[in-house]
Short mmCIF file of C-alpha atoms in Angstrom, two decimals:
data_model
loop_
_atom_site.label_atom_id
_atom_site.label_comp_id
_atom_site.label_asym_id
_atom_site.label_seq_id
_atom_site.Cartn_x
_atom_site.Cartn_y
_atom_site.Cartn_z
CA UNK A 1 78.48 62.22 132.64
CA UNK A 2 78.08 58.46 133.25
CA UNK A 3 79.03 58.96 136.89
CA UNK A 4 76.36 61.64 137.23
CA UNK A 5 73.74 59.33 135.66
CA UNK A 6 74.73 56.56 138.07
CA UNK A 7 74.36 58.91 141.01
CA UNK A 8 70.95 60.02 139.79
CA UNK A 9 69.75 56.43 139.74
CA UNK A 10 70.92 56.07 143.32
CA UNK A 11 68.71 59.04 144.35
CA UNK A 12 71.75 60.89 145.70
CA UNK A 13 71.33 64.54 146.62
CA UNK A 14 73.31 66.24 143.84
CA UNK A 15 74.06 69.92 143.53
CA UNK A 16 75.34 72.45 141.01
CA UNK A 17 77.97 74.73 142.46
CA UNK A 18 78.88 78.17 141.08
CA UNK A 19 81.92 80.08 142.35
CA UNK A 20 83.35 83.55 141.75
CA UNK A 21 87.12 83.27 142.16
CA UNK A 22 89.36 86.30 142.72
CA UNK A 23 92.78 86.63 141.00
CA UNK A 24 94.51 85.73 144.30
CA UNK A 25 92.41 82.52 144.43
CA UNK A 26 90.14 83.73 147.21
CA UNK A 27 86.46 82.91 146.82
CA UNK A 28 84.19 85.92 146.55
CA UNK A 29 80.74 84.48 145.82
CA UNK A 30 79.19 81.03 146.07
CA UNK A 31 75.85 79.73 144.83
CA UNK A 32 74.53 76.20 145.35
CA UNK A 33 71.40 74.91 143.58
CA UNK A 34 69.82 71.52 143.11
CA UNK A 35 71.31 69.68 140.15
CA UNK A 36 69.03 69.03 137.18
CA UNK A 37 70.51 67.26 134.17
CA UNK A 38 68.69 69.49 131.68
CA UNK A 39 69.28 72.76 133.55
CA UNK A 40 70.87 75.30 131.18
CA UNK A 41 69.71 78.44 132.97
CA UNK A 42 71.14 78.48 136.49
CA UNK A 43 74.75 79.28 135.59
CA UNK A 44 73.77 82.12 133.17
CA UNK A 45 71.58 83.54 135.96
CA UNK A 46 74.56 83.40 138.32
CA UNK A 47 76.84 85.05 135.74
CA UNK A 48 74.30 87.79 135.09
CA UNK A 49 73.88 88.47 138.80
CA UNK A 50 77.61 88.69 139.51
CA UNK A 51 78.23 90.77 136.37
CA UNK A 52 75.48 93.22 137.33
CA UNK A 53 77.01 93.68 140.78
CA UNK A 54 80.49 94.18 139.29
CA UNK A 55 79.21 96.76 136.79
CA UNK A 56 77.96 98.90 139.67
CA UNK A 57 81.50 99.15 141.05
CA UNK A 58 84.28 101.49 139.91
CA UNK A 59 86.08 98.65 138.12
CA UNK A 60 85.24 95.15 136.87
CA UNK A 61 87.83 92.82 138.44
CA UNK A 62 89.61 90.06 136.54
CA UNK A 63 87.67 87.32 138.35
CA UNK A 64 86.71 83.88 137.09
CA UNK A 65 83.22 82.38 137.22
CA UNK A 66 83.29 78.60 137.71
CA UNK A 67 80.60 75.96 137.53
CA UNK A 68 80.55 72.37 138.74
CA UNK A 69 77.55 70.10 138.16
CA UNK A 70 76.38 66.86 139.71
CA UNK A 71 78.32 67.27 142.95
CA UNK A 72 77.13 65.25 145.97
CA UNK A 73 75.89 67.67 148.61
CA UNK A 74 78.10 66.02 151.22
CA UNK A 75 81.22 66.82 149.14
CA UNK A 76 80.61 70.59 149.06
CA UNK A 77 82.64 72.21 151.87
CA UNK A 78 80.53 75.39 151.98
CA UNK A 79 77.06 76.68 151.16
CA UNK A 80 75.61 79.80 149.60
CA UNK A 81 74.22 80.80 153.00
CA UNK A 82 77.67 80.68 154.57
CA UNK A 83 80.30 82.13 152.18
CA UNK A 84 83.56 80.24 152.37
CA UNK A 85 86.13 81.66 154.77
CA UNK A 86 88.84 79.12 154.08
CA UNK A 87 89.95 79.63 150.47
CA UNK A 88 92.39 76.74 150.71
CA UNK A 89 89.43 74.46 151.37
CA UNK A 90 87.71 75.84 148.26
CA UNK A 91 90.83 75.40 146.15
CA UNK A 92 91.19 71.81 147.28
CA UNK A 93 87.60 71.24 146.21
CA UNK A 94 88.23 72.84 142.80
CA UNK A 95 91.36 70.75 142.17
CA UNK A 96 89.67 67.54 143.25
CA UNK A 97 86.83 68.15 140.80
CA UNK A 98 88.85 68.70 137.64
CA UNK A 99 90.42 72.10 138.31
CA UNK A 100 89.86 75.17 136.18
CA UNK A 101 89.33 74.49 132.47
CA UNK A 102 87.93 76.31 129.44
CA UNK A 103 84.78 74.23 129.81
CA UNK A 104 83.95 75.21 133.38
CA UNK A 105 85.15 78.82 133.61
CA UNK A 106 84.15 82.21 132.21
CA UNK A 107 85.98 85.51 132.83
CA UNK A 108 83.75 87.92 134.74
CA UNK A 109 84.77 90.70 132.38
CA UNK A 110 83.37 88.79 129.42
CA UNK A 111 80.05 88.37 131.20
CA UNK A 112 79.95 92.06 132.12
CA UNK A 113 80.84 93.16 128.58
CA UNK A 114 78.14 91.01 126.98
CA UNK A 115 75.61 92.23 129.51
CA UNK A 116 76.52 95.83 128.72
CA UNK A 117 76.08 95.03 125.01
CA UNK A 118 72.70 93.44 125.81
CA UNK A 119 73.79 90.09 124.37
CA UNK A 120 73.04 86.64 125.73
CA UNK A 121 75.63 84.94 127.91
CA UNK A 122 76.24 82.00 125.57
CA UNK A 123 79.37 80.02 124.74
CA UNK A 124 79.29 81.34 121.18
CA UNK A 125 79.18 84.97 122.31
CA UNK A 126 81.95 84.41 124.86
CA UNK A 127 84.15 82.89 122.18
CA UNK A 128 83.44 85.74 119.76
CA UNK A 129 84.86 88.23 122.28
CA UNK A 130 88.32 86.76 121.71
CA UNK A 131 88.28 88.57 118.36
CA UNK A 132 86.47 91.73 119.50
CA UNK A 133 88.53 94.94 119.41
CA UNK A 134 85.95 96.64 121.63
CA UNK A 135 86.33 93.97 124.30
CA UNK A 136 90.13 94.21 124.14
CA UNK A 137 89.91 97.98 124.66
CA UNK A 138 87.60 97.40 127.63
CA UNK A 139 90.05 94.92 129.22
CA UNK A 140 92.95 97.32 128.69
CA UNK A 141 90.91 100.05 130.40
CA UNK A 142 90.09 97.83 133.38
CA UNK A 143 93.74 96.74 133.72
CA UNK A 144 94.81 100.39 133.71
CA UNK A 145 92.17 101.31 136.29
CA UNK A 146 93.47 98.61 138.63
CA UNK A 147 96.91 100.23 138.46
CA UNK A 148 95.41 103.68 139.09
CA UNK A 149 93.52 102.32 142.11
CA UNK A 150 96.84 101.00 143.44
CA UNK A 151 98.37 104.47 143.16
CA UNK A 152 100.36 103.73 140.00
CA UNK A 153 100.52 105.55 136.69
CA UNK A 154 98.87 103.83 133.75
CA UNK A 155 98.55 104.86 130.12
CA UNK A 156 95.03 104.82 128.80
CA UNK A 157 93.40 105.55 125.48
CA UNK A 158 90.71 108.21 125.33
CA UNK A 159 88.28 109.23 122.62
CA UNK A 160 87.95 113.00 122.30
CA UNK A 161 85.18 114.63 120.30
CA UNK A 162 85.65 118.25 119.21
CA UNK A 163 82.94 120.47 117.72
CA UNK A 164 82.32 124.21 117.54
CA UNK A 165 80.49 123.83 120.87
CA UNK A 166 83.43 122.38 122.76
CA UNK A 167 85.18 119.12 123.58
CA UNK A 168 84.06 115.91 125.27
CA UNK A 169 86.28 113.13 126.60
CA UNK A 170 85.30 109.44 126.74
CA UNK A 171 87.19 106.48 128.19
CA UNK A 172 87.10 102.85 127.05
CA UNK A 173 85.15 101.61 130.06
CA UNK A 174 81.62 100.28 129.75
CA UNK A 175 80.00 103.58 130.72
CA UNK A 176 82.45 105.63 128.62
CA UNK A 177 81.77 103.57 125.51
CA UNK A 178 78.02 103.86 126.08
CA UNK A 179 78.23 107.64 126.58
CA UNK A 180 80.28 108.00 123.38
CA UNK A 181 77.76 105.96 121.38
CA UNK A 182 74.83 107.89 122.85
CA UNK A 183 76.54 111.22 122.13
CA UNK A 184 77.11 110.35 118.47
CA UNK A 185 73.52 109.13 118.11
CA UNK A 186 72.17 112.28 119.72
CA UNK A 187 74.32 114.42 117.44
CA UNK A 188 73.06 112.57 114.36
CA UNK A 189 69.44 112.77 115.50
CA UNK A 190 69.61 116.49 116.27
CA UNK A 191 72.09 117.71 113.69
CA UNK A 192 69.61 120.07 112.11
CA UNK A 193 67.94 121.17 115.33
CA UNK A 194 68.39 124.59 116.84
CA UNK A 195 70.68 123.25 119.58
CA UNK A 196 73.31 122.29 116.98
CA UNK A 197 72.78 125.05 114.45
CA UNK A 198 76.33 126.36 114.99
CA UNK A 199 77.95 122.91 114.57
CA UNK A 200 79.55 122.40 111.15
CA UNK A 201 82.25 119.85 111.95
CA UNK A 202 82.92 117.01 114.35
CA UNK A 203 86.48 115.79 114.93
CA UNK A 204 87.21 112.53 116.75
CA UNK A 205 90.65 111.87 118.24
CA UNK A 206 92.15 108.79 119.89
CA UNK A 207 95.00 109.60 122.27
CA UNK A 208 97.00 107.68 124.85
CA UNK A 209 98.17 109.42 128.01
CA UNK A 210 98.75 108.90 131.74
CA UNK A 211 97.03 112.21 132.53
CA UNK A 212 94.83 111.90 135.62
CA UNK A 213 93.00 115.03 134.49
CA UNK A 214 91.91 113.25 131.30
CA UNK A 215 90.62 110.38 133.43
CA UNK A 216 88.62 112.78 135.59
CA UNK A 217 87.17 114.49 132.52
CA UNK A 218 86.19 111.17 130.97
CA UNK A 219 84.19 110.32 134.07
CA UNK A 220 82.22 113.56 133.88
CA UNK A 221 79.95 115.27 131.39
CA UNK A 222 81.98 118.40 130.72
CA UNK A 223 81.69 120.13 127.36
CA UNK A 224 84.81 122.26 127.80
CA UNK A 225 88.31 121.37 128.87
CA UNK A 226 90.72 123.24 131.18
CA UNK A 227 93.94 124.64 129.69
CA UNK A 228 96.09 121.69 130.80
CA UNK A 229 93.90 119.18 128.98
CA UNK A 230 93.73 121.41 125.89
CA UNK A 231 97.52 121.44 125.77
CA UNK A 232 97.61 117.64 125.92
CA UNK A 233 95.23 117.44 122.98
CA UNK A 234 97.18 120.09 121.06
CA UNK A 235 100.32 117.97 121.31
CA UNK A 236 98.47 115.16 119.56
CA UNK A 237 97.19 117.21 116.64
CA UNK A 238 99.70 115.97 114.10
CA UNK A 239 99.44 113.74 110.99
CA UNK A 240 100.18 110.54 112.96
CA UNK A 241 97.25 111.09 115.30
CA UNK A 242 94.40 108.60 115.05
CA UNK A 243 91.79 111.05 113.82
CA UNK A 244 88.36 110.70 112.33
CA UNK A 245 87.11 114.00 110.96
CA UNK A 246 83.43 114.23 110.19
CA UNK A 247 82.42 117.56 108.78
CA UNK A 248 79.86 119.27 106.64
CA UNK A 249 76.10 118.89 106.75
CA UNK A 250 74.83 116.79 103.86
CA UNK A 251 71.42 116.79 102.21
CA UNK A 252 70.52 113.66 104.19
CA UNK A 253 71.34 115.30 107.50
CA UNK A 254 74.33 113.05 108.15
CA UNK A 255 77.91 113.93 108.87
CA UNK A 256 80.37 113.13 106.09
CA UNK A 257 83.60 111.20 106.75
CA UNK A 258 86.44 113.18 105.19
CA UNK A 259 89.48 111.19 106.33
CA UNK A 260 90.80 108.68 108.86
CA UNK A 261 94.40 108.45 109.98
CA UNK A 262 95.88 105.25 111.41
CA UNK A 263 96.42 105.21 115.20
CA UNK A 264 99.86 106.03 116.60
CA UNK A 265 101.94 103.31 118.24
CA UNK A 266 102.74 105.44 121.27
CA UNK A 267 101.51 108.59 122.94
CA UNK A 268 102.95 111.24 125.17
CA UNK A 269 102.79 111.00 128.93
#
């Protein structure tokens, strides 16, 4: 900080540099802005922008978002107008300016998860994700999807909702979690409407499988499952299955929790 203050007094052209770094240490995105000592907004804006772009893709990669402040413009080997082509040059820059630390890096997945939850991209919220079961499920989903994209098998957990009207499948990705939450809210809001007049129970299952068909179903909006998927679910309907059964219409119009079984350690493939 003292060095930065000294440079400011010398009227040196200082910059803030933001980098998106891929797992193989290649640079994906670069942003360079004028350095202002009191600027607390530019890096969150960069994180939000990169997270929004990543959320529009099929998967959110395990990238790192880095920030470096008070860097002389002459020391930056690339600009935002000309994305870096030589990753070794970028890595040399990163190492020469303190490397990658907890203080200057944020996982892209954390930024994307907070954005999906409509929470501010603050240090406190990033730290809280280390203890978030929802975030851990999201990371496990993204890791599995990377394996699937590479043509490998990968076990994934799915949430399956069963009512008298059929079955829906939800994955642990950002969109799957949102669809599951919206479905439960819609069911609660319309439980006494004509569209749900034949619904008396709602069973929620958590299963783990490598089934590609389950993955395809979780990415759609189907209300019924083909025979193969029904057989997979049938194999899980045992006492050790992680099951939440909500059934019976109460006087308040809410579903009643009747029992919850602990999740199994392993699932079938």
